[in-house]
Coordinates of C-alpha atoms in Angstrom, one line a residue:
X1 CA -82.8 57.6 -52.5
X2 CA -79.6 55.8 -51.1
X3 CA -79.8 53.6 -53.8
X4 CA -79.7 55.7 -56.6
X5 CA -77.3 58.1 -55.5
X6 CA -75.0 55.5 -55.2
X7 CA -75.4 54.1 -57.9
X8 CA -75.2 58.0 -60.0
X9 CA -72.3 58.8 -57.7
X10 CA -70.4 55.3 -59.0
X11 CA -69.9 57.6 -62.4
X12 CA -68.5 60.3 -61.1
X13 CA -65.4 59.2 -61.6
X14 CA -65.2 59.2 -64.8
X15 CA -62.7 61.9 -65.5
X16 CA -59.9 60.7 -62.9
X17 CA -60.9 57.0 -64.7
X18 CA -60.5 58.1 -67.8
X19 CA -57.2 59.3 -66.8
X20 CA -55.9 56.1 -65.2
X21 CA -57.4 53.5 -67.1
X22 CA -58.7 54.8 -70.3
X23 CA -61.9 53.6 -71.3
X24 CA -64.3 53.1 -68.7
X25 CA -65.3 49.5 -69.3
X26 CA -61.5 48.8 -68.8
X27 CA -61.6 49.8 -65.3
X28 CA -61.9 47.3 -62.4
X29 CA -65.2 48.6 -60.6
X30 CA -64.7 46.2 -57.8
X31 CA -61.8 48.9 -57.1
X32 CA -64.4 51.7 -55.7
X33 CA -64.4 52.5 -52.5
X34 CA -67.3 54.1 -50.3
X35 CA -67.0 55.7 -46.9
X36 CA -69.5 56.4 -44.1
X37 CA -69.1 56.3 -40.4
X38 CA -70.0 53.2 -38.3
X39 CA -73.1 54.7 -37.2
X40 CA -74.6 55.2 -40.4
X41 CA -77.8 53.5 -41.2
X42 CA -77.8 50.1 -42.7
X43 CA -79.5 51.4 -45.4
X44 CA -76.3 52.9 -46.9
X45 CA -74.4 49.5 -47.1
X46 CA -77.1 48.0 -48.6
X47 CA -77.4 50.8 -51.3
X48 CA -73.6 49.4 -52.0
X49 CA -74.7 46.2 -52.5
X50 CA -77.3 47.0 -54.7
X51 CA -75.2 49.1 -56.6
X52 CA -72.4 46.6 -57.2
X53 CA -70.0 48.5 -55.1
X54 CA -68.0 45.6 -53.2
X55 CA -65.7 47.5 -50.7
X56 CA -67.5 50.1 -48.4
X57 CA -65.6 51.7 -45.0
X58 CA -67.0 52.1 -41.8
X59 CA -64.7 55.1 -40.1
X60 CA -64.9 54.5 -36.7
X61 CA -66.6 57.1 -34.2
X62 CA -65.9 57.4 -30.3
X63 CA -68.2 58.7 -27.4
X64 CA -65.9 62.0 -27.1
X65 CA -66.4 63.0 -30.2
X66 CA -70.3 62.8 -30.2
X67 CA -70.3 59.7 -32.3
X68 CA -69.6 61.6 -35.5
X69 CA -67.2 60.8 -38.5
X70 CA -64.1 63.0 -37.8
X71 CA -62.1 64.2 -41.0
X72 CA -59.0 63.4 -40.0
X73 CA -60.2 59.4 -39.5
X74 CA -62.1 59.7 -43.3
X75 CA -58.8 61.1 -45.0
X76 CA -56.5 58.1 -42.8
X77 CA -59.1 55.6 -44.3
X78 CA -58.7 57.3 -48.0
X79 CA -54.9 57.1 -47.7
X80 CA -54.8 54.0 -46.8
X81 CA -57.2 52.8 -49.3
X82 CA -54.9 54.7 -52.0
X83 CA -51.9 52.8 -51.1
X84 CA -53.7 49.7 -51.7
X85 CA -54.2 50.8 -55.2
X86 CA -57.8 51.3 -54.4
X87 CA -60.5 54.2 -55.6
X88 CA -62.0 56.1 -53.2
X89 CA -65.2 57.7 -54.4
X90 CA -68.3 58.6 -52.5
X91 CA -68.8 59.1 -48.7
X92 CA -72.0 59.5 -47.0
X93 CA -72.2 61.5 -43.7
X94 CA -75.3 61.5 -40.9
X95 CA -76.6 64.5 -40.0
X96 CA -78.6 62.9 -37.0
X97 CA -77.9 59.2 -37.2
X98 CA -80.4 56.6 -36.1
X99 CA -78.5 55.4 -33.2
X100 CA -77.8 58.3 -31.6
X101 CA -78.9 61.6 -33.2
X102 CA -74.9 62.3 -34.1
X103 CA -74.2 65.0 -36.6
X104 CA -71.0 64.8 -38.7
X105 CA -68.9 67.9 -39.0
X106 CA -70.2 68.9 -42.6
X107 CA -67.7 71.4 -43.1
X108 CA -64.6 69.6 -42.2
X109 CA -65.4 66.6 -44.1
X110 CA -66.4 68.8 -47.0
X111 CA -62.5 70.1 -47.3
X112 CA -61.6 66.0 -47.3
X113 CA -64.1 65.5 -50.3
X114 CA -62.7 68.3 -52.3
X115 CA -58.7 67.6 -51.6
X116 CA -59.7 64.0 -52.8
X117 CA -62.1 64.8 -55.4
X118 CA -64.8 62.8 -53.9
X119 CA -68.6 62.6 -54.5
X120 CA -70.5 63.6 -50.5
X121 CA -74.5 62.7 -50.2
X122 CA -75.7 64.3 -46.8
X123 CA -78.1 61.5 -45.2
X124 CA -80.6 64.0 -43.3
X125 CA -83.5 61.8 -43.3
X126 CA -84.5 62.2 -39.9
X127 CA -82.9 65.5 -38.9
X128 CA -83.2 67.6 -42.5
X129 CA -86.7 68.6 -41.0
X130 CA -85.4 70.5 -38.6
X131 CA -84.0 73.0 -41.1
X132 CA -86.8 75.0 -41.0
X133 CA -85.7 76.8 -37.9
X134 CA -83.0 79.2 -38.2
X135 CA -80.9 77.7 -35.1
X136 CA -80.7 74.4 -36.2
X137 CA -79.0 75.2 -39.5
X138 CA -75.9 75.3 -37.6
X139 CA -75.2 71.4 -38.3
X140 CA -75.8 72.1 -42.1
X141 CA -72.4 74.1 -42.1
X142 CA -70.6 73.8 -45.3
X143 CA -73.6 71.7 -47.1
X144 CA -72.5 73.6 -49.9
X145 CA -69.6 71.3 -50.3
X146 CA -71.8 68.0 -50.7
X147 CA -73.2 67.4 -54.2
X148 CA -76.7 66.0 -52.8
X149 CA -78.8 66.0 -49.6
X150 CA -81.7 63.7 -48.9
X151 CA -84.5 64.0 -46.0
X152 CA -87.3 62.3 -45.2
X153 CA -90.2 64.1 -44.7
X154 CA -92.5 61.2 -43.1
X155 CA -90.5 61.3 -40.1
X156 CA -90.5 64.7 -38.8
X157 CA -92.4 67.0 -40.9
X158 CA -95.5 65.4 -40.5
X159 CA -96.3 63.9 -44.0
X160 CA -97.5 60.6 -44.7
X161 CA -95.2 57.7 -45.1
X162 CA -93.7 57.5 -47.6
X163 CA -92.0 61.0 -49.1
X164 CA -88.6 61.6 -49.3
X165 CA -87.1 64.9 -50.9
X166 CA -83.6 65.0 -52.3
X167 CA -81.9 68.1 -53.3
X168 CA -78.5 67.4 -56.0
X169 CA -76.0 69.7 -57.4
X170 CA -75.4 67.7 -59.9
X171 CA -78.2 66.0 -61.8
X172 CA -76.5 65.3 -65.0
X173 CA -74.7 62.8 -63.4
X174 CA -77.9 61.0 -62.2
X175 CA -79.1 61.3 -65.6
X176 CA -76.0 60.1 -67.1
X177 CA -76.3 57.3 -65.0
X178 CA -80.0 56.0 -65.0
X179 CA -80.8 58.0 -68.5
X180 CA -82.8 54.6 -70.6
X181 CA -84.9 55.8 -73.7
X182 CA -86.4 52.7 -75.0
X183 CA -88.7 53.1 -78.3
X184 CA -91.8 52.3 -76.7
X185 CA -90.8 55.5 -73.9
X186 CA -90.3 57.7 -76.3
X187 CA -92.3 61.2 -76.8
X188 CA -92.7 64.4 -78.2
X189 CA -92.8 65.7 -74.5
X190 CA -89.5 64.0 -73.1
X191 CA -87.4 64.7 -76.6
X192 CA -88.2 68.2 -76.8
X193 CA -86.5 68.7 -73.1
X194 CA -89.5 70.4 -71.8
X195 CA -90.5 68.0 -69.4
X196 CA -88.7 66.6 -66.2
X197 CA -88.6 62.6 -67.0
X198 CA -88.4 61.6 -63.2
X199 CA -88.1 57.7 -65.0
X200 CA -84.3 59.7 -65.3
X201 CA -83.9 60.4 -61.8
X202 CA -84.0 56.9 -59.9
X203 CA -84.4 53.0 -60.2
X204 CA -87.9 52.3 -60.7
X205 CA -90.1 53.3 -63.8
X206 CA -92.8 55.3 -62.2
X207 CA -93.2 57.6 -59.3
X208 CA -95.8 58.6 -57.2
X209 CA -97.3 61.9 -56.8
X210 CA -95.3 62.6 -53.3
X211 CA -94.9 66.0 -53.2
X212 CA -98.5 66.5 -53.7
X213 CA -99.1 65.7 -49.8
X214 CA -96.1 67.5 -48.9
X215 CA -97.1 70.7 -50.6
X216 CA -100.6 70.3 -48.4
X217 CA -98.5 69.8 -45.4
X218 CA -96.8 73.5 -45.9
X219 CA -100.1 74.8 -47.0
X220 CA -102.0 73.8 -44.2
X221 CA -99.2 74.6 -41.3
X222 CA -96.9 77.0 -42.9
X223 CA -93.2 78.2 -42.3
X224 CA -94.5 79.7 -38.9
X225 CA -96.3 75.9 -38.4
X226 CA -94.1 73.7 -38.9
X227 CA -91.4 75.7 -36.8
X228 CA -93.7 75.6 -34.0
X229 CA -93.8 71.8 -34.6
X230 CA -90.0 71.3 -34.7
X231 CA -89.3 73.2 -32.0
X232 CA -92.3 71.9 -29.3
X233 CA -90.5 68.7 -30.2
X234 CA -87.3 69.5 -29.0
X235 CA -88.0 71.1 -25.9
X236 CA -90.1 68.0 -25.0
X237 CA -86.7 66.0 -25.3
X238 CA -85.6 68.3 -23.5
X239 CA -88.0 67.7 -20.7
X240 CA -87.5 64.1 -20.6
X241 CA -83.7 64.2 -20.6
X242 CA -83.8 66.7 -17.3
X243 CA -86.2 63.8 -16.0
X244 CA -83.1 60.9 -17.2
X245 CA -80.4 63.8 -15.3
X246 CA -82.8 64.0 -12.0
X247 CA -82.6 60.0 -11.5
X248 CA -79.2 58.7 -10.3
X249 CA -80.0 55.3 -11.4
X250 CA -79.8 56.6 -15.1
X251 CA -77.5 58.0 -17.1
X252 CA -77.5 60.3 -20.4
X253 CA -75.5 57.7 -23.0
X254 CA -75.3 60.4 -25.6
X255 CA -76.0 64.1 -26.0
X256 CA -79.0 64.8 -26.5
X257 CA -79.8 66.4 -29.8
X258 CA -83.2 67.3 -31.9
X259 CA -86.0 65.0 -30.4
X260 CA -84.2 61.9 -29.5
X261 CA -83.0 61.0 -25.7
X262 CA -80.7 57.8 -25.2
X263 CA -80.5 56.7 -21.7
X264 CA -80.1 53.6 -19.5
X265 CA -79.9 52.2 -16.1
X266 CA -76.8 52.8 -14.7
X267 CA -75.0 49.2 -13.4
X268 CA -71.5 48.1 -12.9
X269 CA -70.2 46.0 -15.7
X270 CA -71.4 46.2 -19.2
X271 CA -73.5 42.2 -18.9
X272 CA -74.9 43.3 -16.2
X273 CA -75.8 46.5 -17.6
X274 CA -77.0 45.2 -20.9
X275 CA -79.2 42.3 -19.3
X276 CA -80.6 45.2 -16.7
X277 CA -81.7 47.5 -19.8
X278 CA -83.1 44.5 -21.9
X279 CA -85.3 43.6 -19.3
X280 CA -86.7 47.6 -18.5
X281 CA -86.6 47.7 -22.5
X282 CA -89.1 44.2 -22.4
X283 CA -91.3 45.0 -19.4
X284 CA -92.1 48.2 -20.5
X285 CA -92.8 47.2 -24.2
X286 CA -94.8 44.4 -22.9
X287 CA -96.5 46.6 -20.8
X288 CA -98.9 48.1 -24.0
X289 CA -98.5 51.7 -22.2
X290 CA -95.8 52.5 -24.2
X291 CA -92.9 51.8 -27.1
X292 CA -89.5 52.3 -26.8
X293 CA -86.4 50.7 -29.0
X294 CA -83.1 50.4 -28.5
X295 CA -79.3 50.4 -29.7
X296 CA -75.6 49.3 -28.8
X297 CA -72.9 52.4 -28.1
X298 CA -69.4 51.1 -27.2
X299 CA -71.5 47.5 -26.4
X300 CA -73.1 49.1 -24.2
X301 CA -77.5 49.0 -24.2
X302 CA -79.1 52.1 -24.5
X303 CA -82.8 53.1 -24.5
X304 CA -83.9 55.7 -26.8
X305 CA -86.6 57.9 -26.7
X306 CA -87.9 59.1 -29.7
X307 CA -90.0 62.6 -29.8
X308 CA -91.7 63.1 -33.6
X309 CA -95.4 62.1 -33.4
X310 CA -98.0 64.9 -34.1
X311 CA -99.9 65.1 -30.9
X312 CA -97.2 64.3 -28.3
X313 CA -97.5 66.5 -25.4
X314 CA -96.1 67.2 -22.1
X315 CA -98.5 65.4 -20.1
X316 CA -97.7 62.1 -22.5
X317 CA -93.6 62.8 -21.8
X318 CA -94.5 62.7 -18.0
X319 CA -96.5 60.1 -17.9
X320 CA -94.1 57.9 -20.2
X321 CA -91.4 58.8 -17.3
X322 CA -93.2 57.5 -14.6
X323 CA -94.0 54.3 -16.0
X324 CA -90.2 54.1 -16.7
X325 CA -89.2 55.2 -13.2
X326 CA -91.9 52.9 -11.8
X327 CA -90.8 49.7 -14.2
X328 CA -87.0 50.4 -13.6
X329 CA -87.4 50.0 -9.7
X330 CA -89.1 46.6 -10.2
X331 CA -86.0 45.5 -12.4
X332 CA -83.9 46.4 -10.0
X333 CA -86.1 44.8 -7.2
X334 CA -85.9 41.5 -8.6
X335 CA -82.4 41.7 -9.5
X336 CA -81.9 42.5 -5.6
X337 CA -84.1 39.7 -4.5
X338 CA -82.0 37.1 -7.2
X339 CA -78.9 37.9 -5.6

């Protein structure tokens, strides 16, 4: 879904090209600019190479400011990018990035979008779920400033892999962009404009019946349901991080937000740290008891715990911490007994 909203959003600019350069084949494409932050998923750069879309920014984040895009860093990057005498034209925020769960301030980054007349696609894939429940909706503040929003429902709302569901406010320009009516397509159907030609709407020719498992999913569990789901979820996070606050040889590396905990061992010196976390990281993985991955914040390791499979429970969060309280005092053992 990356993919093809970048590659829709790269005619958005039509109008301000238009204005500048006249026809649009005269423009210089390889003048487009995208924006995300640095803690986007990889997924977003790659929809820039597929979409023929050379320059992409990474805005930087810091620890302080939860690891989210600020708006005052986008609208630097877009000055600068202007005085270069390049285009600016879509930016992507996180609302819980992979890393570390961050949420970029929708709202603020919103008002950058419209003073620059930008295209915004909300990446929600993991986090979108949890809009379900009233209280999270907070981090979907001013959504109605972003033209499209996409979520993956095979993460958290317990549907098969793979369904996505992407919500635009402006499909004629994903039509405009991926429309194709070769002879042998056409219909009575499709010309009559009473049918919705999902061929239209993305990359590939066909499309799977998705939404098909999804609308079993919401039959079966319901608003009340999935809620319940969301919610369990979180307070088991919840759970394990007061386990992560209770042990002075760890430490929290990020706020803790939905169903994901990033932690590590706590060790003077980032090497020393970072080889310390590798190992807990490999013993416990090698251990067949449990799975854990990992990611770098400020080059620093951190351990992330990951709450969002269907029968997790609080006897499974408890166990999991012993085995990681257990396993961290044999690292540290051995690094003792090596020195």
């Amino acid at each position: 879904e990356r993919t093809q909203n970048t590659c829709a959003n790269s005619k958005l600019s039509d109008s301000r090209i238009e204005e500048d350069y006249g026809e649009e084949e005269n423009f210089p494409a390889h003048l487009l600019v995208a924006y995300t932050s640095d803690q986007a998923h990889s997924a977003v750069q790659k929809a820039c190479m597929v979409a023929g879309i050379e320059q992409w920014r990474k805005v930087p984040t810091t620890k302080e400011n939860g690891y989210a895009m600020q708006a005052e860093d986008l609208e630097q990057a877009i000055e600068e990018d202007l005085k270069e005498g390049r285009v600016p034209f879509f930016v992507c925020a996180t609302v819980g990035t992979t890393s570390s769960c961050a949420v970029d301030p929708l709202e603020s980054l919103g008002i950058i979008l419209h003073k620059y007349g930008l295209y915004g696609h909300v990446d929600a894939a993991y986090a979108g779920s949890a809009m379900v429940c009233p209280e999270f909706r907070i981090h979907y503040k001013g959504i109605d400033r972003w033209q499209s929003l996409a979520s993956n429902c095979h993460k958290w709302m317990l549907t098969n892999f793979d369904c996505t569901a992407m919500w635009t406010q402006d499909s004629k320009s994903i039509l405009d962009a991926l429309s194709l009516m070769p002879e042998f397509l056409r219909n009575k159907a499709s010309e009559s404009g009473n049918v919705r030609d999902y061929k239209d709407w993305q990359i590939p020719l066909g499309r799977r019946f998705r939404s098909l498992k999804l609308w079993f999913v919401m039959r079966s569990f319901g608003l009340s349901g999935l809620r319940t789901h969301i919610r369990k979820h979180v307070a088991l996070a919840e759970l394990f991080e007061s386990y992560v606050r209770a042990d002075e040889r760890f430490e929290i590396a990020a706020e803790t937000r939905f169903g994901l905990v990033c932690f590590r061992l706590c060790a003077d010196g980032a090497e020393i740290t970072n080889h310390l976390n590798k190992q807990l990281l490999e013993a416990l993985n090698s251990s067949g008891e449990m799975f854990l991955t990992h990611t770098v914040l400020d080059g620093l390791w951190v351990l992330r715990v990951a709450i969002g499979a269907t029968k997790t429970e609080e006897k499974h969060i408890k166990k999991s911490w012993q085995l990681i309280s257990e396993t961290a005092g044999k690292v540290l053992e051995e690094r003792c007994s090596d020195t």
